[in-house]
Coordinates of C-alpha atoms in Angstrom, one line a residue:
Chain A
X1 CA 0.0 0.0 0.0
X2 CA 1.7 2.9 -1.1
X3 CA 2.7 5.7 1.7
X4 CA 3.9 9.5 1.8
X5 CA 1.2 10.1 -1.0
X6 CA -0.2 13.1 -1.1
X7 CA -3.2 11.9 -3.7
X8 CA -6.9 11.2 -2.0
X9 CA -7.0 8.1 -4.0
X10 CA -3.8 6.5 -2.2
X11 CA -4.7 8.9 1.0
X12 CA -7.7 7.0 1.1
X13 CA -6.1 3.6 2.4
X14 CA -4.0 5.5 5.2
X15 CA -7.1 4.7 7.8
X16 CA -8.2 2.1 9.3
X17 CA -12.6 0.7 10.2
X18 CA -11.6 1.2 13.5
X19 CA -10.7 4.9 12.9
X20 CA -13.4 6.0 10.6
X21 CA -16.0 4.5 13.3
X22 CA -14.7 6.3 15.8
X23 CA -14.2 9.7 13.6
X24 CA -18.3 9.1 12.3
X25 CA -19.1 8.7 15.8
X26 CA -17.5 11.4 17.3
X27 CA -18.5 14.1 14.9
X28 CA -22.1 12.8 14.8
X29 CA -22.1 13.2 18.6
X30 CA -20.8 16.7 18.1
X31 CA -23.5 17.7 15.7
X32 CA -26.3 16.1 17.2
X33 CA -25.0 17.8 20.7
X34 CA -24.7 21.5 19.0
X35 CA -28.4 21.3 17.5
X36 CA -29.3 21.1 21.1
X37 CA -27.7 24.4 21.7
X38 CA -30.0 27.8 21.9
X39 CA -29.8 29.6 18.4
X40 CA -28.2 33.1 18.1
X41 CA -31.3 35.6 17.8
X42 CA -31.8 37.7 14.5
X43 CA -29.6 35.0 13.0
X44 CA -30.8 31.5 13.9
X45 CA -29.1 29.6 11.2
X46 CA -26.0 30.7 12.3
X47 CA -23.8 27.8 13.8
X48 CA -20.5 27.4 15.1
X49 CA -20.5 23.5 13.5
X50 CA -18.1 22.2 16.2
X51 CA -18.0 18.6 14.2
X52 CA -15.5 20.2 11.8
X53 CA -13.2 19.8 14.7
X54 CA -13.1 16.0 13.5
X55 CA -13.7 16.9 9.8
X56 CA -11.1 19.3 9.4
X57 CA -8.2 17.5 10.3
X58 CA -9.9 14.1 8.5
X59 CA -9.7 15.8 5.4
X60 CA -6.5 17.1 6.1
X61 CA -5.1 13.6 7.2
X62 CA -7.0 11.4 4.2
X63 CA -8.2 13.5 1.9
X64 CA -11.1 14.9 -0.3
X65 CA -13.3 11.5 -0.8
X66 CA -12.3 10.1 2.3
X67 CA -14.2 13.6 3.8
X68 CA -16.9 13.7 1.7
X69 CA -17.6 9.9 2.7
X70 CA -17.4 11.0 6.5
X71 CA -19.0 14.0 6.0
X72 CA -22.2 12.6 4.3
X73 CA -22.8 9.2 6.8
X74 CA -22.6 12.0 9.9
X75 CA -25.3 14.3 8.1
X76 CA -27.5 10.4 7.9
X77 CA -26.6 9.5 11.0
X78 CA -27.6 13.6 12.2
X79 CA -30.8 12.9 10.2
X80 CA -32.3 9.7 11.5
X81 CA -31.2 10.4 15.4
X82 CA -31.6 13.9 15.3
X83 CA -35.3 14.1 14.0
X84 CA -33.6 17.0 11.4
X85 CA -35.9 18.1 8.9
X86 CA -35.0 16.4 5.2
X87 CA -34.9 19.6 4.0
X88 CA -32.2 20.8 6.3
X89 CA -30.4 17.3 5.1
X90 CA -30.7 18.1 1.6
X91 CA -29.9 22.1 2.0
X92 CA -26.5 20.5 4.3
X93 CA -25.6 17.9 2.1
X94 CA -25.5 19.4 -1.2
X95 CA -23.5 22.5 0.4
X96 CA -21.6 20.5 2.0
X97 CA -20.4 18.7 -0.5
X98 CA -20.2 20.9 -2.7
X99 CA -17.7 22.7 -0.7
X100 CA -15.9 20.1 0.2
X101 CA -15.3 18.7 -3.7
X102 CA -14.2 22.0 -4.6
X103 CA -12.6 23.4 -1.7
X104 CA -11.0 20.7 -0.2
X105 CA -8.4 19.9 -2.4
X106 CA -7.5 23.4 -2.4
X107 CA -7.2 23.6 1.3
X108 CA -5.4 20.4 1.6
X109 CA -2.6 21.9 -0.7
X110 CA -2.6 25.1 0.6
X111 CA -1.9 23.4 4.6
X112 CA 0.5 20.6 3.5
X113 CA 2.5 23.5 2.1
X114 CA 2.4 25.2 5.1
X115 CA 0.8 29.0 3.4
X116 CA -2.4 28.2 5.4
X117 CA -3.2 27.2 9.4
X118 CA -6.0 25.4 10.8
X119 CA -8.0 28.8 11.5
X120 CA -7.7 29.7 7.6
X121 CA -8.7 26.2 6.9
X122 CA -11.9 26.3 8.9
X123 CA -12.7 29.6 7.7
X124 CA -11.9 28.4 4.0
X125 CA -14.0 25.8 4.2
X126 CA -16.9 27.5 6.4
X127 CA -17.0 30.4 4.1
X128 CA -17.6 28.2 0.8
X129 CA -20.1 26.1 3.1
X130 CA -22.0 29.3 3.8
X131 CA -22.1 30.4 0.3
X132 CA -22.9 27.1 -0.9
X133 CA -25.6 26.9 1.7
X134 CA -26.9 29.7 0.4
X135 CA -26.9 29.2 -3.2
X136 CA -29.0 26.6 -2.9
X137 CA -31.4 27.8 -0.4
X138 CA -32.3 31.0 -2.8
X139 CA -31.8 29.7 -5.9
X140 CA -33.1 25.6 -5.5
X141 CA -35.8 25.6 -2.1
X142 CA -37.3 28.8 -2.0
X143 CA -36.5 30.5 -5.1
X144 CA -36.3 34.0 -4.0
X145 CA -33.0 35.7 -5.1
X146 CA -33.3 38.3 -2.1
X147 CA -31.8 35.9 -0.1
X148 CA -28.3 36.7 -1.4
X149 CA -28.5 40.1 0.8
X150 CA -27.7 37.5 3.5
X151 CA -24.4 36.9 2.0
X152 CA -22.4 39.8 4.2
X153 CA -23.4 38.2 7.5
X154 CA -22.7 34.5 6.4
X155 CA -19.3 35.6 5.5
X156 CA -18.9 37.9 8.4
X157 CA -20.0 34.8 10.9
X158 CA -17.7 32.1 8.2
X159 CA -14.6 34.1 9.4
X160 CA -15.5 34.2 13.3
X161 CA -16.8 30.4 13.1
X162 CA -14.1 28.5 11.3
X163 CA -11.5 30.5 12.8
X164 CA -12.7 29.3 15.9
X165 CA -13.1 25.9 14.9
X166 CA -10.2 25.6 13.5
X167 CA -8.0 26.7 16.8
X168 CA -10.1 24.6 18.9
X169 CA -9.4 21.6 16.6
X170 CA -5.5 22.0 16.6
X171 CA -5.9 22.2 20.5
X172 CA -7.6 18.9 20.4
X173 CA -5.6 17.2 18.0
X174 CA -1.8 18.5 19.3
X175 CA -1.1 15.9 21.8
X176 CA -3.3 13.1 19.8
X177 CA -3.3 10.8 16.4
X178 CA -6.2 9.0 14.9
X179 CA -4.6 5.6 16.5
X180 CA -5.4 7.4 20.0
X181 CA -8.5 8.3 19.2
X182 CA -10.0 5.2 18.2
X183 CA -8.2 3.1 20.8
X184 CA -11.4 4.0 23.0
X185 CA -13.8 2.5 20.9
X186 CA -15.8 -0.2 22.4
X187 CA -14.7 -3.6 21.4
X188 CA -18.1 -4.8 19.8
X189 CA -20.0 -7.7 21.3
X190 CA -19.7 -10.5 18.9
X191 CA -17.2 -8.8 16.6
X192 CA -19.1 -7.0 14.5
X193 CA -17.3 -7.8 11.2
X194 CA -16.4 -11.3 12.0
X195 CA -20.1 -12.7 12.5
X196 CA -20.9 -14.9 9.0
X197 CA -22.8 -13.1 6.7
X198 CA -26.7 -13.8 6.2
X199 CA -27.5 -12.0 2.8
X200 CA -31.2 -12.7 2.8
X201 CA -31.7 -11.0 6.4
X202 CA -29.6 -8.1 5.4
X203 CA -31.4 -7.7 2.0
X204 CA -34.7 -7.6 4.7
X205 CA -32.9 -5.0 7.0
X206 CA -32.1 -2.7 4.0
X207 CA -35.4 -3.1 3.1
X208 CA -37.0 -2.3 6.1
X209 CA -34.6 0.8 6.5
X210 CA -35.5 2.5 3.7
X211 CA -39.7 1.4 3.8
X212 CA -39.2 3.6 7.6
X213 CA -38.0 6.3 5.6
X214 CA -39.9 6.1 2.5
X215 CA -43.2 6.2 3.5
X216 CA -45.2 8.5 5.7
X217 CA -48.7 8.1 7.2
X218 CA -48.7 6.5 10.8
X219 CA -50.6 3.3 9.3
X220 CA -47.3 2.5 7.1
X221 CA -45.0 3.5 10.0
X222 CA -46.2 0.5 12.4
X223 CA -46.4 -1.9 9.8
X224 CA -42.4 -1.3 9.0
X225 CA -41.7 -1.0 12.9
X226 CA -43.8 -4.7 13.1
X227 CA -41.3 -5.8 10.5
X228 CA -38.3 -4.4 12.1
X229 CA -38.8 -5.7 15.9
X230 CA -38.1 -9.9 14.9
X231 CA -35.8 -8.7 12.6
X232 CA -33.9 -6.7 15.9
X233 CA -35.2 -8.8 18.2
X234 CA -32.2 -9.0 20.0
X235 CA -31.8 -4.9 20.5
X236 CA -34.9 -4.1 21.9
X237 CA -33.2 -3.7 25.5
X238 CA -30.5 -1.1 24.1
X239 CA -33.4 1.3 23.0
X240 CA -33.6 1.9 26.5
X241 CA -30.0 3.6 25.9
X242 CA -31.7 5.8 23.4
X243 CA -34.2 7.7 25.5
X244 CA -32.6 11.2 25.1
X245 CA -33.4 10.8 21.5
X246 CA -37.2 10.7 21.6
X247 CA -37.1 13.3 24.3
X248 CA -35.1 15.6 22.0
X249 CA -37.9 14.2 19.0
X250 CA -40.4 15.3 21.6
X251 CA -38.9 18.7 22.0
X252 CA -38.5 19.6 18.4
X253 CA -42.2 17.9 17.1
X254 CA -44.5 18.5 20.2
X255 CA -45.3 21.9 20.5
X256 CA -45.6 22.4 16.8
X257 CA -48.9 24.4 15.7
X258 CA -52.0 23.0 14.7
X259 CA -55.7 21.8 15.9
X260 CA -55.1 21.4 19.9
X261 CA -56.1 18.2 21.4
X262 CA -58.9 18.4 23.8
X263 CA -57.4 19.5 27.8
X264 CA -54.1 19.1 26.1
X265 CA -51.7 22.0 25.2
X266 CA -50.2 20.1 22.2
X267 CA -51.9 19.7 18.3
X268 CA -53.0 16.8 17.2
X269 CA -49.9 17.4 14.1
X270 CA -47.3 17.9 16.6
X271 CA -48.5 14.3 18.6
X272 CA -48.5 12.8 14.7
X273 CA -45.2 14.2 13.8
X274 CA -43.6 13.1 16.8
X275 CA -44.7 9.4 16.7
X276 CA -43.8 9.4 13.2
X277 CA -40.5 10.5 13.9
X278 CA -40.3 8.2 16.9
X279 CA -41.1 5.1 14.7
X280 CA -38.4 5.3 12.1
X281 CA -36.0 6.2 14.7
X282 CA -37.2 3.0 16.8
X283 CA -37.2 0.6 13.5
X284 CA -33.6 2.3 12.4
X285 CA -31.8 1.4 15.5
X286 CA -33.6 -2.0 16.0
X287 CA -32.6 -2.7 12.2
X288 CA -29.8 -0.5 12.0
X289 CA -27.5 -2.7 14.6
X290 CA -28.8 -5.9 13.0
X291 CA -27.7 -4.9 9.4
X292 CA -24.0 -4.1 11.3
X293 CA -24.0 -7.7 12.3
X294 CA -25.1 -9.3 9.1
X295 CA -24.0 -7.9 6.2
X296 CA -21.2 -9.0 4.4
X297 CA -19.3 -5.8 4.5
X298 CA -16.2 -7.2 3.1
X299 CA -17.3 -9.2 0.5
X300 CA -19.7 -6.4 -0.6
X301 CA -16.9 -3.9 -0.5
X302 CA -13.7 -6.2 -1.3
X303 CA -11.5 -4.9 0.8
X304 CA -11.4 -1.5 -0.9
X305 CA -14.3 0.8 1.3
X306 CA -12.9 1.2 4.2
X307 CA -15.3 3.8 5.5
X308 CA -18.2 1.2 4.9
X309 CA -16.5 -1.5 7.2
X310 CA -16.2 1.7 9.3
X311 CA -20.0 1.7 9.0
X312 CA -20.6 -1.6 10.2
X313 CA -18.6 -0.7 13.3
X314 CA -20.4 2.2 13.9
X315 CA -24.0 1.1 13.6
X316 CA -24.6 -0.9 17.0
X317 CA -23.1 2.2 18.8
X318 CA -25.1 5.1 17.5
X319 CA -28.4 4.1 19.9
X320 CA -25.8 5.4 22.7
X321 CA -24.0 8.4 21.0
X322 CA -26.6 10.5 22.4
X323 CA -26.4 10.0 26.1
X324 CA -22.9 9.7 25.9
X325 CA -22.5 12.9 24.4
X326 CA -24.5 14.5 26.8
X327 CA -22.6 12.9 29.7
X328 CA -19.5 13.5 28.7
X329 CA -20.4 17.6 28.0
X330 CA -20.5 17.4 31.7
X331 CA -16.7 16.3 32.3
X332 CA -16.0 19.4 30.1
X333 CA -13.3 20.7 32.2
X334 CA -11.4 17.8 32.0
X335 CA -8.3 18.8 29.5
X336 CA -9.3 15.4 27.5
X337 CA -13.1 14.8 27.6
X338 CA -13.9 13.3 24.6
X339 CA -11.3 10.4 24.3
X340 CA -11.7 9.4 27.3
X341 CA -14.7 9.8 28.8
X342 CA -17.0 9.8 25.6
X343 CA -15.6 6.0 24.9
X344 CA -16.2 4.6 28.4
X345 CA -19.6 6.9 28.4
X346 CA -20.7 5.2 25.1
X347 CA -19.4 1.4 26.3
X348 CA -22.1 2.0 29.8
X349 CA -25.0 3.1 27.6
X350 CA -24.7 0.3 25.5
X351 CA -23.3 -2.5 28.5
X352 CA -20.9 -3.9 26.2
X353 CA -20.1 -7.0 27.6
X354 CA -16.6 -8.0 26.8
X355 CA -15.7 -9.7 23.8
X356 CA -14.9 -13.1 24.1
X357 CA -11.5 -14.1 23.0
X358 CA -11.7 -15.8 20.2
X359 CA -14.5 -12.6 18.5
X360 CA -12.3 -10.1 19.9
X361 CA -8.7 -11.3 17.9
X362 CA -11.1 -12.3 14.6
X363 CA -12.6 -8.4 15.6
X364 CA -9.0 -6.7 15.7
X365 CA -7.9 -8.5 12.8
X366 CA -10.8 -7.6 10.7
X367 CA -10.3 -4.4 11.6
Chain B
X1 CA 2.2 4.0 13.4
X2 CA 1.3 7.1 14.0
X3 CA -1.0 9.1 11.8
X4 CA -1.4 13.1 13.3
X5 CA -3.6 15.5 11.1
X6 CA -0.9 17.9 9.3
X7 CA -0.5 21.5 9.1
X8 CA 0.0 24.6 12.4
X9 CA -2.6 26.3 14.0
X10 CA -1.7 29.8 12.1
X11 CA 0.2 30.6 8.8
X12 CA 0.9 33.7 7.1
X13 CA -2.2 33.7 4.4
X14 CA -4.9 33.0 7.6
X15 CA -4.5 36.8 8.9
X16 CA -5.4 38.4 5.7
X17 CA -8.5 35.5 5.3
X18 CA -9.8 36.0 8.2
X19 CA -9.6 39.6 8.0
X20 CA -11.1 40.1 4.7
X21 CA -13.8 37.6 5.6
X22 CA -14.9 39.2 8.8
X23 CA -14.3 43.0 7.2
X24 CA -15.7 42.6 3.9
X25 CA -18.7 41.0 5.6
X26 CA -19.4 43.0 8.0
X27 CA -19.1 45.9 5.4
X28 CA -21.6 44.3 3.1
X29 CA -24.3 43.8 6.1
X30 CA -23.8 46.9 8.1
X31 CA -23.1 49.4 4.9
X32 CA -26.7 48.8 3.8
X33 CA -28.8 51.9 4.7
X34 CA -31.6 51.4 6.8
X35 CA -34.8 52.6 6.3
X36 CA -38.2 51.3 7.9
X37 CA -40.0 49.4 6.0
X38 CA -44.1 49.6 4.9
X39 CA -45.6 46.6 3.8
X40 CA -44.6 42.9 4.6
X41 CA -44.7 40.7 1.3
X42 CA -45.1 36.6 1.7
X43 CA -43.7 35.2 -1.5
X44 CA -44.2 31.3 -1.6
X45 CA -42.7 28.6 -4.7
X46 CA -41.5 32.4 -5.9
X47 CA -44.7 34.1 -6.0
X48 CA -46.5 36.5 -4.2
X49 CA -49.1 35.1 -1.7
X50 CA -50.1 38.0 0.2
X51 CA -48.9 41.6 1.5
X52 CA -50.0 43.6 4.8
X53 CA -49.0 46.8 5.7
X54 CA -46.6 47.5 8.8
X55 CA -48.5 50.6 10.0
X56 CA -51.6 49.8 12.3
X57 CA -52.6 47.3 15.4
X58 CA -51.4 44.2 15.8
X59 CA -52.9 41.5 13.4
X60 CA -52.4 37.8 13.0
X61 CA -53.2 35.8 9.5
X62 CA -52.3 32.5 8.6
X63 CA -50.6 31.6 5.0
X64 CA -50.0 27.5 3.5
X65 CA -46.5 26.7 3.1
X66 CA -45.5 23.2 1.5
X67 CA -45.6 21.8 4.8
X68 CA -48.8 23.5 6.3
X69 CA -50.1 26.7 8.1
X70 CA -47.7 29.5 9.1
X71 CA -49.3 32.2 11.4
X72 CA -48.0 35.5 10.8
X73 CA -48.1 38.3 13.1
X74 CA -47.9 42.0 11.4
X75 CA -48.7 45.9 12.4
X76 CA -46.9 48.4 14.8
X77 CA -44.1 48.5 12.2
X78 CA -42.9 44.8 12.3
X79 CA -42.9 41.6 11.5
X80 CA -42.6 38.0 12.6
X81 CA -43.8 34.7 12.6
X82 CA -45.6 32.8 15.4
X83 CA -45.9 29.5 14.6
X84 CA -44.5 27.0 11.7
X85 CA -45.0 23.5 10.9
X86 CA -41.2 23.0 9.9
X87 CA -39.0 20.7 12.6
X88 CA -36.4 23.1 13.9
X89 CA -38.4 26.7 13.9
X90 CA -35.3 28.4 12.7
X91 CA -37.5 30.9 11.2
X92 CA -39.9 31.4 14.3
X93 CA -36.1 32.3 16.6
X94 CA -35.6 35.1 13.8
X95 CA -38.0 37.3 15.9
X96 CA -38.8 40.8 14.3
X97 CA -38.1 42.6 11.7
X98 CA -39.2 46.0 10.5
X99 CA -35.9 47.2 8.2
X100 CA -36.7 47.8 4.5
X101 CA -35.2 43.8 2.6
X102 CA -35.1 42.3 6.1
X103 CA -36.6 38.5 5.4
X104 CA -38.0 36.1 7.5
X105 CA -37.3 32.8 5.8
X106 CA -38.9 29.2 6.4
X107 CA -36.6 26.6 3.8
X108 CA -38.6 23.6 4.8
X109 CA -42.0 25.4 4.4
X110 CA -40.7 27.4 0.7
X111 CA -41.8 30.5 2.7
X112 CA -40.1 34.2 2.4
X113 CA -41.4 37.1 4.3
X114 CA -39.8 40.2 2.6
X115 CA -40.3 43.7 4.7
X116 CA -40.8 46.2 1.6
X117 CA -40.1 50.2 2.0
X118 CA -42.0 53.0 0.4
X119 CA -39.7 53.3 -2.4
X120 CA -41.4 50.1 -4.2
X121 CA -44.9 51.2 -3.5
X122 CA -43.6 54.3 -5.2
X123 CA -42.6 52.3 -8.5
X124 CA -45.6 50.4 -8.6
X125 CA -47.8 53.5 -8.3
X126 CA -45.4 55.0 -11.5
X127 CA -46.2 51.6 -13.6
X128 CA -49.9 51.9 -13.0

């Protein structure tokens, strides 16, 4: 495997699963955990997008694709656990990569040659984000060209923001590597990668993933979620790990306007939003950790996708990146929160048991 | 093996970004002249929906968006929206406006609220 490349496609090959599991995990955990935070008045939609702290230096380690990969399963992952609107997905993704196909290798040359730091990086990239963002809010969703008067305070906030995220991220990442990071991962019960492949139950999982998505009336909802529980059966006692998530589904759907329910203070829409939100959540992490354990991620990807192997390891822990996220915010003091705390946070919401000997070494190996 | 992100927290080209990026911005949001605006347009999909004017009591009204009803509250020289149907209310946390092209926008909902000035009245009056 060629080394001291400088081009994505060899860059690409430079991480491990193990890595990009813990790099989707801790940047989803950072962007779910900032969409909690209050918005800035006059300007809601401005955001400080603290999960560039992982992003950032991910693109600067591994490259464009490798990003754009990262970048895309954390806006997924931010949109099934974070009840985000799918137009907020769409406006986010398409910005996002935009900016990041034609910024990144920009930025990526400009750092390894040493003209540009961390804060120019962020700001770089935030600015294009910003713009892109934008773009296709004026021109694609609302079609309204006024919008474009925005531009002064986007770019304005792109400077302040980036620059900011781009400090705190060298801070982070002086003492650390992406070995260190990921070393706190939990070992996953059964070895995730190492179970044998069952192609017909992960053609069912897939399935049911994307029925819980597709369709939309409550009626359709329960018939996917009576699909999905034999299918995840055996995760139904790690939704209790995932209670902050409907509260936070709760917060966003339940006082949404409409026709109030009688002696209630909430509208009959907000109740039906919020179950219908709660029911693809519920059927997504049921099915979501089974399709991790099933699917033959190596034979589907032959070696060559790392990021989806890093998938697979990913999947049975995002029903406990919530709560650990907002435990660990606690132990913010602490000079090294996230690697240490987050990981052993994340193992207790899920009670990992530990892996037996023989899983773990097939686990390690895999990975 | 040991693989650290590259680059330093500051290089010479990041003082000059930065500066332009906050200046220039700055400069293009608070160079605008402000005026107080008359009328609040609600443009939907492009269009015009409706218009109120800014003068006068306090008056709710509700407008569809592609996701459902909006409730708009207008008069005493402002502007804002009460109540969406969209998930994270974005647009309902922008509060007031009353400035001549100050928006109130709702993405999910294809909703723009557009505070208008005299001047435009003016050039509709001309054309008719």
């Amino acid at each position: 495997m060629p080394k001291g490349n400088s081009m994505p496609s060899s860059d690409a090959h430079r991480y491990t699963p193990r890595i990009f599991a813990a790099a989707l995990l801790l940047s989803s955990a950072l962007q779910i955990g900032e969409s909690l935070l209050p918005r800035i008045p006059l300007f809601p939609w401005l955001r400080l997008g603290i999960s560039w702290a992982i992003l950032l230096p991910w693109l600067l380690s591994f490259g464009t694709l490798p990003a754009l990969a990262l970048f895309l399963l954390r806006n997924i992952l931010a949109l099934i656990c974070g009840g985000q609107a799918a137009s907020s997905f769409l406006l986010s993704g398409i910005s996002g990569a935009a900016s990041l196909l034609l910024l990144g290798p920009l930025v990526r040359f400009l750092v390894q040659r040493n003209w540009l730091g961390w804060a120019g990086a962020g700001a770089l990239l935030a600015a294009g984000f910003n713009l892109a963002q934008l773009g296709t809010a004026a021109d694609l969703m609302v079609g309204h060209s006024g919008l474009w008067s925005q531009v002064g305070p986007l770019l304005a906030w792109s400077g302040i923001s980036g620059g900011i995220v781009g400090g705190l991220a060298f801070r982070f990442w002086r003492h650390r590597d992406w070995e260190s990071l990921s070393r706190g991962l939990p070992d996953l019960p059964n070895g995730t990668l190492a179970s044998r492949s069952r192609p017909l139950i992960a053609v069912l999982c897939v399935a049911t993933i994307v029925a819980a998505f597709a369709v939309s009336s409550l009626e359709a909802s329960w018939i996917v979620l009576s699909g999905a529980i034999p299918l995840g059966r055996q995760h139904l006692r790690s939704l209790k790990g995932a209670w902050p998530f409907f509260l936070w589904l709760g917060w966003l759907h339940l006082p949404a306007p409409g026709h109030l329910i009688d002696g209630l203070p909430l509208s009959q829409e907000g109740v039906t939003a919020f179950v219908l939100y709660s029911l693809r959540l519920v059927s997504f992490l049921l099915v979501g950790q089974e399709l991790g354990r099933v699917l033959p991620w190596d034979k589907l990807t032959r070696g060559d996708a790392v990021w989806a192997k890093g998938l697979a390891l990913a999947l049975p822990c995002v029903v406990g990146i919530f709560p650990a996220a907002l435990a660990t915010a606690k132990a913010w003091r602490d000079p090294r929160p996230w690697d240490v705390h987050f990981w052993d946070n994340l193992r207790k919401q899920l009670e990992f048991t530990p892996v037996q000997a023989s899983d773990q070494g097939t686990a390690r190996k895999t990975a | 093996m040991s693989r650290k992100p590259p680059g330093t927290p500051f290089r010479w080209l990041d003082l000059p970004l930065l500066v332009s990026l906050i200046a220039g911005g700055s400069w293009l949001w608070l160079g605008q002249p402000v005026q107080d605006g008359s009328r609040a347009v609600v443009r939907y999909q492009g269009k015009e929906l409706a218009w109120w004017p800014l003068a006068g009591k306090l008056a709710r009204d509700t407008v569809q968006g592609r996701l459902g009803p909006l409730v708009i509250e207008h008069g005493q020289d402002q502007v804002r929206l009460v109540s969406s149907p969209c998930a994270n209310q974005i647009c309902v946390h922008q509060g007031r406006v009353r400035h001549v092209s100050d928006k109130l926008v709702c993405v999910p909902s294809g909703v723009v609220i557009v505070v208008e000035g005299k001047h435009a009245q003016g050039e509709l009056d001309a054309i008719q």
